[in-house]
CSV table of C-alpha atoms in Angstrom, one decimal:
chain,number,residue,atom,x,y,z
A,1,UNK,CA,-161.5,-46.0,149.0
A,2,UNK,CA,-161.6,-42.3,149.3
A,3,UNK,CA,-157.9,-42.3,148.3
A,4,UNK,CA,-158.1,-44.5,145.4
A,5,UNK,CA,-160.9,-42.6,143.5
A,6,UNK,CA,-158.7,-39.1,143.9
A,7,UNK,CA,-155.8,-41.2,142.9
A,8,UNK,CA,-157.9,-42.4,140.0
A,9,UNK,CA,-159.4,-39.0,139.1
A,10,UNK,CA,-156.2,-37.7,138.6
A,11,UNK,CA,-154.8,-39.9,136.7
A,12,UNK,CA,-157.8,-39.0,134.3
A,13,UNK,CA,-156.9,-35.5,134.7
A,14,UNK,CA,-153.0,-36.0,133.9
A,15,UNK,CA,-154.3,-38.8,131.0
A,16,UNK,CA,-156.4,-36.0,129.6
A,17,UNK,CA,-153.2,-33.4,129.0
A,18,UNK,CA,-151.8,-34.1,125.3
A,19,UNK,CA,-148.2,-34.8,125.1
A,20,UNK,CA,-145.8,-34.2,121.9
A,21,UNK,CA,-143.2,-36.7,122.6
A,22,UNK,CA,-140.8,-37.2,120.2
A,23,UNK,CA,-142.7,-34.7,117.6
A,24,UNK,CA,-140.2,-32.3,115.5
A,25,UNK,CA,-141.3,-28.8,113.9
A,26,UNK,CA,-139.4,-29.0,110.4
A,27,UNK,CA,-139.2,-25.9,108.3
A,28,UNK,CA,-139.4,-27.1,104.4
A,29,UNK,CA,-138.3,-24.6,101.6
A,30,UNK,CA,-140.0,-25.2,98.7
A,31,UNK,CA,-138.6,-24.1,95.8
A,32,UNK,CA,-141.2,-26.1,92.9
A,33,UNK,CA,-144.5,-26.9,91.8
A,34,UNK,CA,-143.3,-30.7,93.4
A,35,UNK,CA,-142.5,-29.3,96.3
A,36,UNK,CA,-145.8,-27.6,96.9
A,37,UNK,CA,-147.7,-30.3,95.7
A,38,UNK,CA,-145.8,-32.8,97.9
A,39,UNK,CA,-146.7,-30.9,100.6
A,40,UNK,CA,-150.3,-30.9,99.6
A,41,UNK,CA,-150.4,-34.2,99.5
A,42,UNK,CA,-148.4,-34.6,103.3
A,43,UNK,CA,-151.7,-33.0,105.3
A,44,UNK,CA,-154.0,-34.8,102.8
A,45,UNK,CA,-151.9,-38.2,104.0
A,46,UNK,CA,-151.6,-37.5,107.6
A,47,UNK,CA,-152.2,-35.1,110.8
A,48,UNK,CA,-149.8,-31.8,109.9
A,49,UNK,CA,-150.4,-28.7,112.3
A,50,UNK,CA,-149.0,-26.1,109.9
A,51,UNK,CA,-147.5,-23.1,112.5
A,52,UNK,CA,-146.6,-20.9,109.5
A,53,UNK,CA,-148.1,-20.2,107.4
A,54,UNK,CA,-151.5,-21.3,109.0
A,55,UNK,CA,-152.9,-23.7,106.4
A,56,UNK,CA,-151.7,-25.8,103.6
A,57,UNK,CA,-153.6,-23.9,101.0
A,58,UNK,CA,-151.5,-21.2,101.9
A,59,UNK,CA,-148.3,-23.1,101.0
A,60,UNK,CA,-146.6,-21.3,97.6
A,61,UNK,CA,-143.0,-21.6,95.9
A,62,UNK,CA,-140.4,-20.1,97.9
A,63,UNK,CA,-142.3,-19.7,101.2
A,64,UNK,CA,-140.9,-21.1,104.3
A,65,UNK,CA,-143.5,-23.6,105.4
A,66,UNK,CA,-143.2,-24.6,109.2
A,67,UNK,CA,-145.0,-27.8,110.2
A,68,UNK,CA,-145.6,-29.8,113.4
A,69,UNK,CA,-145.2,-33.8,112.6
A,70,UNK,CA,-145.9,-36.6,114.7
A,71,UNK,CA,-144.1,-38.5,116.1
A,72,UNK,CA,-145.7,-41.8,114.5
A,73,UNK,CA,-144.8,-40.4,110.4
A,74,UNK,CA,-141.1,-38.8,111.4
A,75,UNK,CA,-139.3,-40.9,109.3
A,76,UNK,CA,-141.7,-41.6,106.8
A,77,UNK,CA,-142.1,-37.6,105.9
A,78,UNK,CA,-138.3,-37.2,106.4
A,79,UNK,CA,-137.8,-40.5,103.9
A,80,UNK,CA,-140.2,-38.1,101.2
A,81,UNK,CA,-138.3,-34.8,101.9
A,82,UNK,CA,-135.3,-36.3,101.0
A,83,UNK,CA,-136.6,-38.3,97.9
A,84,UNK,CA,-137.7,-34.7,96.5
A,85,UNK,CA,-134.6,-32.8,97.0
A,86,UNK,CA,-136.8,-30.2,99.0
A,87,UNK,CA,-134.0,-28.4,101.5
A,88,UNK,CA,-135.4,-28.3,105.3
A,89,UNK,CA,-134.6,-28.3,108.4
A,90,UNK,CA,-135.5,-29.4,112.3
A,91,UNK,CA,-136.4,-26.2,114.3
A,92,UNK,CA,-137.7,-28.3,117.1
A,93,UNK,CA,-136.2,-31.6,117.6
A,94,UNK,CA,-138.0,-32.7,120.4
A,95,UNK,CA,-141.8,-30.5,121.1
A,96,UNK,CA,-142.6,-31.9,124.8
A,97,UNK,CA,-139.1,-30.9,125.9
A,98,UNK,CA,-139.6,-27.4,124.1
A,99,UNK,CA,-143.0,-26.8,125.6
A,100,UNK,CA,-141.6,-28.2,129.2
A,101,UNK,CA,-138.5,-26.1,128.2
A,102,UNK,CA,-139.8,-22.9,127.8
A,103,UNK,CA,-141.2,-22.2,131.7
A,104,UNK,CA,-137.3,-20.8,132.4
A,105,UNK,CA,-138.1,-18.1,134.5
A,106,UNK,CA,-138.3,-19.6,137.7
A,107,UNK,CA,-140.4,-16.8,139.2
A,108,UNK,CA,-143.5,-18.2,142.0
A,109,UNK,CA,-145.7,-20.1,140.2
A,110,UNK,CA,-148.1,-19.1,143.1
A,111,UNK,CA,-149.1,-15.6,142.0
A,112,UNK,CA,-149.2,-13.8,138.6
A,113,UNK,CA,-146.0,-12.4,137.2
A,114,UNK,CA,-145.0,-10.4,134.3
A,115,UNK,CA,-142.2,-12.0,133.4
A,116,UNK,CA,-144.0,-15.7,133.4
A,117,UNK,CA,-146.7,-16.9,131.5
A,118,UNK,CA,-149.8,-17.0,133.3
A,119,UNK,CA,-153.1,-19.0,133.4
A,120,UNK,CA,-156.4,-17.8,132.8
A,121,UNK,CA,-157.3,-18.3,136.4
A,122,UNK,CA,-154.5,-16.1,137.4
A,123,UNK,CA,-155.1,-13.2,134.6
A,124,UNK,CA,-158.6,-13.6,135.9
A,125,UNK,CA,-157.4,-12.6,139.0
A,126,UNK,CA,-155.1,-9.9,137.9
A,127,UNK,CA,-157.2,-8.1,136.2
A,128,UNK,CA,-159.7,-8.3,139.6
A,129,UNK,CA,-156.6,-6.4,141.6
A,130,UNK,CA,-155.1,-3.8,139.0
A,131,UNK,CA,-158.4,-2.7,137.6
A,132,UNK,CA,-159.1,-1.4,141.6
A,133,UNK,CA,-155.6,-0.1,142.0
A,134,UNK,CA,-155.8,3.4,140.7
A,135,UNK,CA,-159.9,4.6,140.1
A,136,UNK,CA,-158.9,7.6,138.5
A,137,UNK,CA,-156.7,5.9,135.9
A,138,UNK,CA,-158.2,2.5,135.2
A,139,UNK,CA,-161.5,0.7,134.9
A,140,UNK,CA,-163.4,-2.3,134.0
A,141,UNK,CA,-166.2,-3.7,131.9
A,142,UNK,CA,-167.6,-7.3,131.0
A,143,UNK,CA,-168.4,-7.0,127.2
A,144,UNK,CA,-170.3,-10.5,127.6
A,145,UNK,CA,-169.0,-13.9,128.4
A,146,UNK,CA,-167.2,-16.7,125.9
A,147,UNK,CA,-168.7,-19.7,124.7
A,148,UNK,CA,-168.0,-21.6,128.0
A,149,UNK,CA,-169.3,-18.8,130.0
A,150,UNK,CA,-165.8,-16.8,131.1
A,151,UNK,CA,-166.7,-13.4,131.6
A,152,UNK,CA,-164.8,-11.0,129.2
A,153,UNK,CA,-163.3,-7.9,130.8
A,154,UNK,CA,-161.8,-4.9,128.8
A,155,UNK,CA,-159.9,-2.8,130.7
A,156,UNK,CA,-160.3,0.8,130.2
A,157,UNK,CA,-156.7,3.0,131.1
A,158,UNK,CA,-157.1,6.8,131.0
A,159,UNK,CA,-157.8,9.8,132.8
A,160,UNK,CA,-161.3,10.2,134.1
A,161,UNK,CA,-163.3,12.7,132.0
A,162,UNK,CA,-166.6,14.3,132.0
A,163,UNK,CA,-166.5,13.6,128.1
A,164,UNK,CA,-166.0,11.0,125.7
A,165,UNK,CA,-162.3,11.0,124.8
A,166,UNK,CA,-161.0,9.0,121.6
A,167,UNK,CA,-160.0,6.1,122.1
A,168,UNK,CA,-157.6,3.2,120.9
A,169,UNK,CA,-158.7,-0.7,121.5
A,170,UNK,CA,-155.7,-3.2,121.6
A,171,UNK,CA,-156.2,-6.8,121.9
A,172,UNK,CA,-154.1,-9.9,122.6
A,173,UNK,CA,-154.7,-13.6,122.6
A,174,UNK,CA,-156.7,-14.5,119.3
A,175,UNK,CA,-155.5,-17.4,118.9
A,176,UNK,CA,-155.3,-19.3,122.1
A,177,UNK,CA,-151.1,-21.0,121.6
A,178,UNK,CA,-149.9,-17.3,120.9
A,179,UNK,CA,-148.8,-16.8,124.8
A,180,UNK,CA,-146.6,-14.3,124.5
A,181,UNK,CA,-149.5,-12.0,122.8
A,182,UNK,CA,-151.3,-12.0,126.5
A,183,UNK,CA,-148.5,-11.5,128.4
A,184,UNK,CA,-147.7,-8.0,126.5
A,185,UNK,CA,-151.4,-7.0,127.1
A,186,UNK,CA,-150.6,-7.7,130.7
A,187,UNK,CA,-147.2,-5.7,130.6
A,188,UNK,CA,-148.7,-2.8,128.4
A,189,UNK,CA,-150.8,-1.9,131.4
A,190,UNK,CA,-148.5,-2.1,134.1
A,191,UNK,CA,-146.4,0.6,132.0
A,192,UNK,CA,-149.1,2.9,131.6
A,193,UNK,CA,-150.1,2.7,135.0
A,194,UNK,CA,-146.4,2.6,136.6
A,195,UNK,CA,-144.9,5.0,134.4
A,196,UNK,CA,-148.3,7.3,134.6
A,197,UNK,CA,-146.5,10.8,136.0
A,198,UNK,CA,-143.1,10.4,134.9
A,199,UNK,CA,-143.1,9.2,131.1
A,200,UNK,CA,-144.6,12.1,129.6
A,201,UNK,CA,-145.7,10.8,126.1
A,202,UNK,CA,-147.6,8.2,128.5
A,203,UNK,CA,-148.7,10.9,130.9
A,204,UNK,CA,-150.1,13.0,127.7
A,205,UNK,CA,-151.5,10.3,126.0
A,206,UNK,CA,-154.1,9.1,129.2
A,207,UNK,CA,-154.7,12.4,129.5
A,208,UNK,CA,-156.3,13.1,126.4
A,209,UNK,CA,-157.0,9.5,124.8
A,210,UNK,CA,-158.7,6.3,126.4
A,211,UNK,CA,-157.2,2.9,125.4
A,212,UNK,CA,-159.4,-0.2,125.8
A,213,UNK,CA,-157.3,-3.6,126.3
A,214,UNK,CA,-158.5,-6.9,126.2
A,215,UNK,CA,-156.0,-8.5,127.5
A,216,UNK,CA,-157.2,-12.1,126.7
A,217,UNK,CA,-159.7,-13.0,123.8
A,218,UNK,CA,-159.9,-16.2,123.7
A,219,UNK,CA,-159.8,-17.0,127.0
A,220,UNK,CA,-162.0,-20.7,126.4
A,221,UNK,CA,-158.8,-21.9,123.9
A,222,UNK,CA,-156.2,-20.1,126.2
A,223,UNK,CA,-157.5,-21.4,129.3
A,224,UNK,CA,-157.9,-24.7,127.0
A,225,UNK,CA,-153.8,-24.4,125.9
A,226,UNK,CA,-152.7,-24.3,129.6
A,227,UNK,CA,-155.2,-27.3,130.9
A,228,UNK,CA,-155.0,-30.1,128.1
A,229,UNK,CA,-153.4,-28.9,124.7
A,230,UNK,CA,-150.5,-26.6,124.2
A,231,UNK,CA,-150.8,-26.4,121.1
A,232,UNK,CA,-154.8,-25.3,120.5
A,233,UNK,CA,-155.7,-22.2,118.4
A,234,UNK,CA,-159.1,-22.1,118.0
A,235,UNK,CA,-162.3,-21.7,120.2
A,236,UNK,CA,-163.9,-23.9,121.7
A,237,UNK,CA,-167.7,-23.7,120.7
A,238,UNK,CA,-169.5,-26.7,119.9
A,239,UNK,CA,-172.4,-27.4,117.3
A,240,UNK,CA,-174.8,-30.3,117.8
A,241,UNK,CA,-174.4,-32.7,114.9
A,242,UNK,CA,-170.7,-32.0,114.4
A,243,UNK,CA,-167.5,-33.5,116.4
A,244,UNK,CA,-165.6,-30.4,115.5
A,245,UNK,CA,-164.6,-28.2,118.3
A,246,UNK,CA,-164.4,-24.1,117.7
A,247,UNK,CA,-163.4,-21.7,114.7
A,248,UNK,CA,-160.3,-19.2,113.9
A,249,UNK,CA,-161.5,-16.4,115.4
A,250,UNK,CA,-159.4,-14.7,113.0
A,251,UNK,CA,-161.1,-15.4,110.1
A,252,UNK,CA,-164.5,-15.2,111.6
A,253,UNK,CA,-164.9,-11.3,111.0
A,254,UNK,CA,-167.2,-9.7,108.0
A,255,UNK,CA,-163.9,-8.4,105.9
A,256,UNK,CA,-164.1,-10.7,103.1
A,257,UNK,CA,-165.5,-13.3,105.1
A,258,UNK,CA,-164.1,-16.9,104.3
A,259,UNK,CA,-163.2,-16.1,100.5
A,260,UNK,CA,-159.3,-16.5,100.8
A,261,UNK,CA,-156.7,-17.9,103.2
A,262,UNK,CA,-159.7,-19.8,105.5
A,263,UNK,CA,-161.2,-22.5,105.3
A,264,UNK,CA,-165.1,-23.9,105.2
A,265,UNK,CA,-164.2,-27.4,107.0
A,266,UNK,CA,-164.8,-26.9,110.8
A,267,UNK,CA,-162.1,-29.7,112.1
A,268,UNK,CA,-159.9,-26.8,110.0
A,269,UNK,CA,-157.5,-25.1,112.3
A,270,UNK,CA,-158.4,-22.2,109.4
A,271,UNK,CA,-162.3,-23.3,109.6
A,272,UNK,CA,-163.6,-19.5,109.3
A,273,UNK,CA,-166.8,-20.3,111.4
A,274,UNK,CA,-170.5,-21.3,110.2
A,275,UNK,CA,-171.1,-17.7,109.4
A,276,UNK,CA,-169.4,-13.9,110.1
A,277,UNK,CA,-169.2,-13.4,113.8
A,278,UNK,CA,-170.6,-17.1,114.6
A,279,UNK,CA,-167.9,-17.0,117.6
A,280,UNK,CA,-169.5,-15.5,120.3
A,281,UNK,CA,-166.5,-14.0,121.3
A,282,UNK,CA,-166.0,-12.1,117.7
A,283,UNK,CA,-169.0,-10.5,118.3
A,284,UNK,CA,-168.9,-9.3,121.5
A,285,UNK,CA,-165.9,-7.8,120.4
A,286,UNK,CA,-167.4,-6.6,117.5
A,287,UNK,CA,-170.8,-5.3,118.9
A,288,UNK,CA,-168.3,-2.8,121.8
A,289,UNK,CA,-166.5,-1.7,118.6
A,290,UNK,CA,-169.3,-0.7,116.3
A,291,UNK,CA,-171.1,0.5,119.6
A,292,UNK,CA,-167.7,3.2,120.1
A,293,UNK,CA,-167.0,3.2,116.6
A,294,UNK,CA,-167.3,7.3,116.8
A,295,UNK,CA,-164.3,7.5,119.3
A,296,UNK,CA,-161.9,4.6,118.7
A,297,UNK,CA,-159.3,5.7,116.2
A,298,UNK,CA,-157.3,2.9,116.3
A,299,UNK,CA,-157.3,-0.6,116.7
A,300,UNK,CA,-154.1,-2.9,117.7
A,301,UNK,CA,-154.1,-6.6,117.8
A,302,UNK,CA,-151.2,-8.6,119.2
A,303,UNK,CA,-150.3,-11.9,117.6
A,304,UNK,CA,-147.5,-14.2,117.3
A,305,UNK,CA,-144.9,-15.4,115.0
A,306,UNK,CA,-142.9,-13.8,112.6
A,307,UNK,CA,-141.9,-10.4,113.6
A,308,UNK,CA,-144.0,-8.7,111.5
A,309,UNK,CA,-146.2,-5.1,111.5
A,310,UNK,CA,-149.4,-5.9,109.4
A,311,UNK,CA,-151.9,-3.3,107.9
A,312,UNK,CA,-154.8,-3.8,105.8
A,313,UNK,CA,-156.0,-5.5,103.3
A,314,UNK,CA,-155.0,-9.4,104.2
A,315,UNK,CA,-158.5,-10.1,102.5
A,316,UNK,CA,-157.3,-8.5,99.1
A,317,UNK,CA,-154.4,-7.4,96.9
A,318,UNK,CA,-155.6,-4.4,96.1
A,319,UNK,CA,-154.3,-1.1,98.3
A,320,UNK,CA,-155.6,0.5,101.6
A,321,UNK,CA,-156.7,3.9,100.9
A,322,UNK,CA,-154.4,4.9,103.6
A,323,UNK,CA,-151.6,2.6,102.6
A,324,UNK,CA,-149.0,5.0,102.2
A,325,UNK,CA,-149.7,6.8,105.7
A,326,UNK,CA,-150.2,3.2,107.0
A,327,UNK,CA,-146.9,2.0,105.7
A,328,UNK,CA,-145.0,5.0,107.1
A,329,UNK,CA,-146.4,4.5,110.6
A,330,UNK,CA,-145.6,0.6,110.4
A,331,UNK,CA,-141.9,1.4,109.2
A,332,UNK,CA,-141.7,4.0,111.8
A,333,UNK,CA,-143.0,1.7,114.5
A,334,UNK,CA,-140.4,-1.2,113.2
A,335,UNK,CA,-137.7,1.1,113.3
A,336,UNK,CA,-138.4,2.2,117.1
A,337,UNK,CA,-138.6,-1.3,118.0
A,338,UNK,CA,-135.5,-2.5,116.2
A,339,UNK,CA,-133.6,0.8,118.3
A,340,UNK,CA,-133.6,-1.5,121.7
A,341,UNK,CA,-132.4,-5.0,120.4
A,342,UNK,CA,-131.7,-4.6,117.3
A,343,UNK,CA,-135.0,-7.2,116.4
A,344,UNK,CA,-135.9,-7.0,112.9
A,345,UNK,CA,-139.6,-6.4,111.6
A,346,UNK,CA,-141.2,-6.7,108.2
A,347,UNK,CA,-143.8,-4.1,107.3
A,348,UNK,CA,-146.9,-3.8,104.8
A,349,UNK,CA,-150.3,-4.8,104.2
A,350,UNK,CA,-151.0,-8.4,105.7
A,351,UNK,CA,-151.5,-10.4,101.7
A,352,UNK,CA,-149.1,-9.0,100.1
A,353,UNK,CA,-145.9,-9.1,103.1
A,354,UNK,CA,-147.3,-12.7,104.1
A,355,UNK,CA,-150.0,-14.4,102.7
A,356,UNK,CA,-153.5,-13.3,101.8
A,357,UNK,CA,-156.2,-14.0,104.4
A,358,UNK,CA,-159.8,-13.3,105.0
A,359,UNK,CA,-162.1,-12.4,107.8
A,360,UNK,CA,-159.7,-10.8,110.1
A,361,UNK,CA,-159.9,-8.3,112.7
A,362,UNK,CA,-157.6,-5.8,111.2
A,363,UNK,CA,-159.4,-5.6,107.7
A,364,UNK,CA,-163.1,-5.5,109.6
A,365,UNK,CA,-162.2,-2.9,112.1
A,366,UNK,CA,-160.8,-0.4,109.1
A,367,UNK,CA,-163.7,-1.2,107.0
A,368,UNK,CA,-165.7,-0.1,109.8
A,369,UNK,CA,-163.3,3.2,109.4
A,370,UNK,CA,-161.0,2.5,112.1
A,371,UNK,CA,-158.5,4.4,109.9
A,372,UNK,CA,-155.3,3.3,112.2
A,373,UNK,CA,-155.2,-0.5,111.9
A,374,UNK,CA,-152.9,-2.8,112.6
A,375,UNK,CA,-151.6,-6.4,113.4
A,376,UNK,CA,-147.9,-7.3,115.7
A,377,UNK,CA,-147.1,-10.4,114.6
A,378,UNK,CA,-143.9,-10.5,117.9
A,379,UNK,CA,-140.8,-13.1,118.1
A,380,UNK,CA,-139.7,-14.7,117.0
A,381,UNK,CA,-139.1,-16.5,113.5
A,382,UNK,CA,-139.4,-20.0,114.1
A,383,UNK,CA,-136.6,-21.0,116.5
A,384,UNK,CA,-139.1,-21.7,119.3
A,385,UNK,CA,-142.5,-20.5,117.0
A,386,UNK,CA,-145.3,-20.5,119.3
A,387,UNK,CA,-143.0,-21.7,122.5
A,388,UNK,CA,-141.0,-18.5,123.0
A,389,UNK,CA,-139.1,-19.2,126.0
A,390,UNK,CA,-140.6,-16.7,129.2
A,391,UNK,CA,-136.5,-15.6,129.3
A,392,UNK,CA,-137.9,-13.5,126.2
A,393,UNK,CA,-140.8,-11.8,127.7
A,394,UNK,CA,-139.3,-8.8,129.3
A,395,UNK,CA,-137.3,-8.2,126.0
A,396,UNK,CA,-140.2,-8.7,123.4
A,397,UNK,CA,-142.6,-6.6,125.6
A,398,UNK,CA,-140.1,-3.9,126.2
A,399,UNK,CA,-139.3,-3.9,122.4
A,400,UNK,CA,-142.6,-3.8,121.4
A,401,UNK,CA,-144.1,-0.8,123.7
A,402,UNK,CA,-141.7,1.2,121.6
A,403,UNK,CA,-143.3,0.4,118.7
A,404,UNK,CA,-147.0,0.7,119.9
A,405,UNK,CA,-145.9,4.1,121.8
A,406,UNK,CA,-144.9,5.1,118.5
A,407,UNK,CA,-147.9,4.0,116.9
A,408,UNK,CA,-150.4,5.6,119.8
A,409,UNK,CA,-148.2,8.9,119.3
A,410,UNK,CA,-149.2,9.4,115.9
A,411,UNK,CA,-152.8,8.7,116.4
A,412,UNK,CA,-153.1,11.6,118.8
A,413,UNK,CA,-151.0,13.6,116.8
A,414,UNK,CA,-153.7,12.6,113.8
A,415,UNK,CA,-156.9,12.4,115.3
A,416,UNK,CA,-159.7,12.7,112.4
């Protein structure tokens, strides 16, 4: 009897972990006002999970619109596509074997690894063991827990000082199906404790700066992604009344809250929350911030895809004050990534390079006056979208700590 019910409870387990059989990511180029309006009228007609850009209100003549179909409407959508003329193509022929496809580092899926993607459970623990490893380098705080209860731990890497230093504050994981975003967090700390000594710019740079990483934000929808649903971006808080589970947690910030490029529907994978900072997790973020807000000079967050190096204003087509500074740093920053790879990133402010957006954490923190802003949007371009194979991880986080070195170099350089 005993064996039956755990043969029966997992089996509820295993029943309860979504599957994309047989679903295809198509990338559609449209090119007229049909086109757009076809599309429209696609997520009005059936379930589309738009991967780029993130909503169908975003969708405009000659953007590349990436879509997730299921199975069920394949040839139905592909029937339309080809009754319109609109040119696209299959970046993912099959989604179940992509997401099974993209474990190919065949490190121990015992313990955590830098080169593998990790569960929460594991990160958990991670940050448990490195945050101990060196005292005089590295520390930890809980800025409050998520909407399940998960504590939230920033780490804090730099040189104990009697005084307040300034500081930077990265973060990675937003949006919960972004893995590779979590797993540079994860390798941006072992450099700067590994290389601690012997790389001077990192040597100088914990000497006289602190940099606060949070190397998970959304740790319910992450630990969510790796349990049940690969493909979840939101939270997951819950409102009594409403079937709707979580809100974008990037478009739940006061910086032109819910105006532009979100959406007021909470089933919305846009759905910008019931208010600014309704996400528990925004605003534990956002409380730390303001609390430091005299010592943090610049604020990086890690997202993913498109290869991309955003700067305010996503909420607006008007200009930063700083654009010009804010564009040169970005180029620069592109140009030291591109040196190791030769991988290829688009600069500028986030509306204007991609689409316009609002309630962000980029556009909130430089309202705030976090002058040095910025959003990494890493690999790829929509070969494997949101399932970047772990084979890529060592390259995209090597690449990219050139660019936030880069970055972090002219911050100290321009402290104000």
């Amino acid at each position: 009897m005993r064996i039956l019910l755990l043969f029966g409870l997992v089996a509820v387990a295993l029943a309860d972990v979504a599957r994309f059989d047989g679903q295809q990511v198509l990338r559609l180029k449209p090119v007229l006002d049909q086109h757009v309006t076809l599309i429209k009228d696609l997520a009005q007609t059936i379930e589309v999970d738009f991967w780029r850009p993130e909503s169908v209100e975003l969708v405009t003549i000659d953007t590349d619109v990436d879509i997730r179909v299921p199975a069920l409407y394949q040839d139905m959508v592909l029937i339309m596509l080809l009754q319109s003329d609109m040119e696209h193509e299959v970046l993912i022929d099959d989604l179940q074997s992509a997401v099974e496809d993209q474990a190919d580092n065949k490190a121990s899926p015992r313990s955590h690894s830098y080169i593998n993607y990790n569960s929460w459970d594991k990160v958990q623990a991670w940050i448990a063991s490195i945050s101990s490893s060196n005292p005089s380098l590295i520390s930890k705080q809980v800025i409050g827990n998520t909407f399940e209860g998960r504590p939230m731990t920033l780490l804090k890497l730099g040189k104990k000082s009697s005084f307040a230093k300034p500081a930077i504050f990265m973060d990675c994981g937003i949006h919960a199906r972004e893995w590779i975003s979590p797993a540079f967090c994860q390798w941006f700390v072992k450099e700067a404790l590994s290389t601690y000594g012997k790389d001077s710019q990192m040597t100088n740079l914990l000497n006289q700066m602190d940099v606060y990483v949070l190397p998970v934000f959304n740790i319910d929808g992450y630990a969510y992604t790796h349990k049940s649903n690969r493909m979840w971006r939101k939270t997951r808080s819950r409102r009594s009344g409403s079937s709707c589970i979580g809100a974008d947690p990037n478009r739940n910030w006061n910086a032109g809250w819910c105006t532009i490029g979100a959406s007021s529907k909470p089933c919305s994978d846009t759905f910008c929350g019931y208010k600014p900072e309704s996400e528990i997790e925004v605003k534990n973020v956002a409380d730390f911030i303001r609390a430091n807000k005299s010592i943090i000079k610049a604020y990086i967050t890690i997202h993913s895809y498109s290869q991309l190096l955003l700067f305010p204003y996503s909420y607006t087509y008007e200009l930063a004050a700083h654009h010009s500074e804010l564009l040169k740093i970005a180029q620069g920053a592109s140009a030291a990534l591109r040196g190791l790879y030769g991988t290829r990133y688009t600069s500028g402010p986030g509306a204007a390079t991609i689409y316009p957006a609002a309630g962000g954490s980029d556009d909130w923190a430089y309202d705030l006056g976090v002058k040095y802003s910025f959003t990494f949007e890493l690999r790829d371009t929509g070969r494997y979208g949101f399932l970047l194979p772990e084979s890529q991880i060592k390259p995209t986080c090597e690449e990219t700590m050139l660019a936030v070195k880069h970055i972090v170099a002219y911050v100290q350089k321009n402290l104000y």
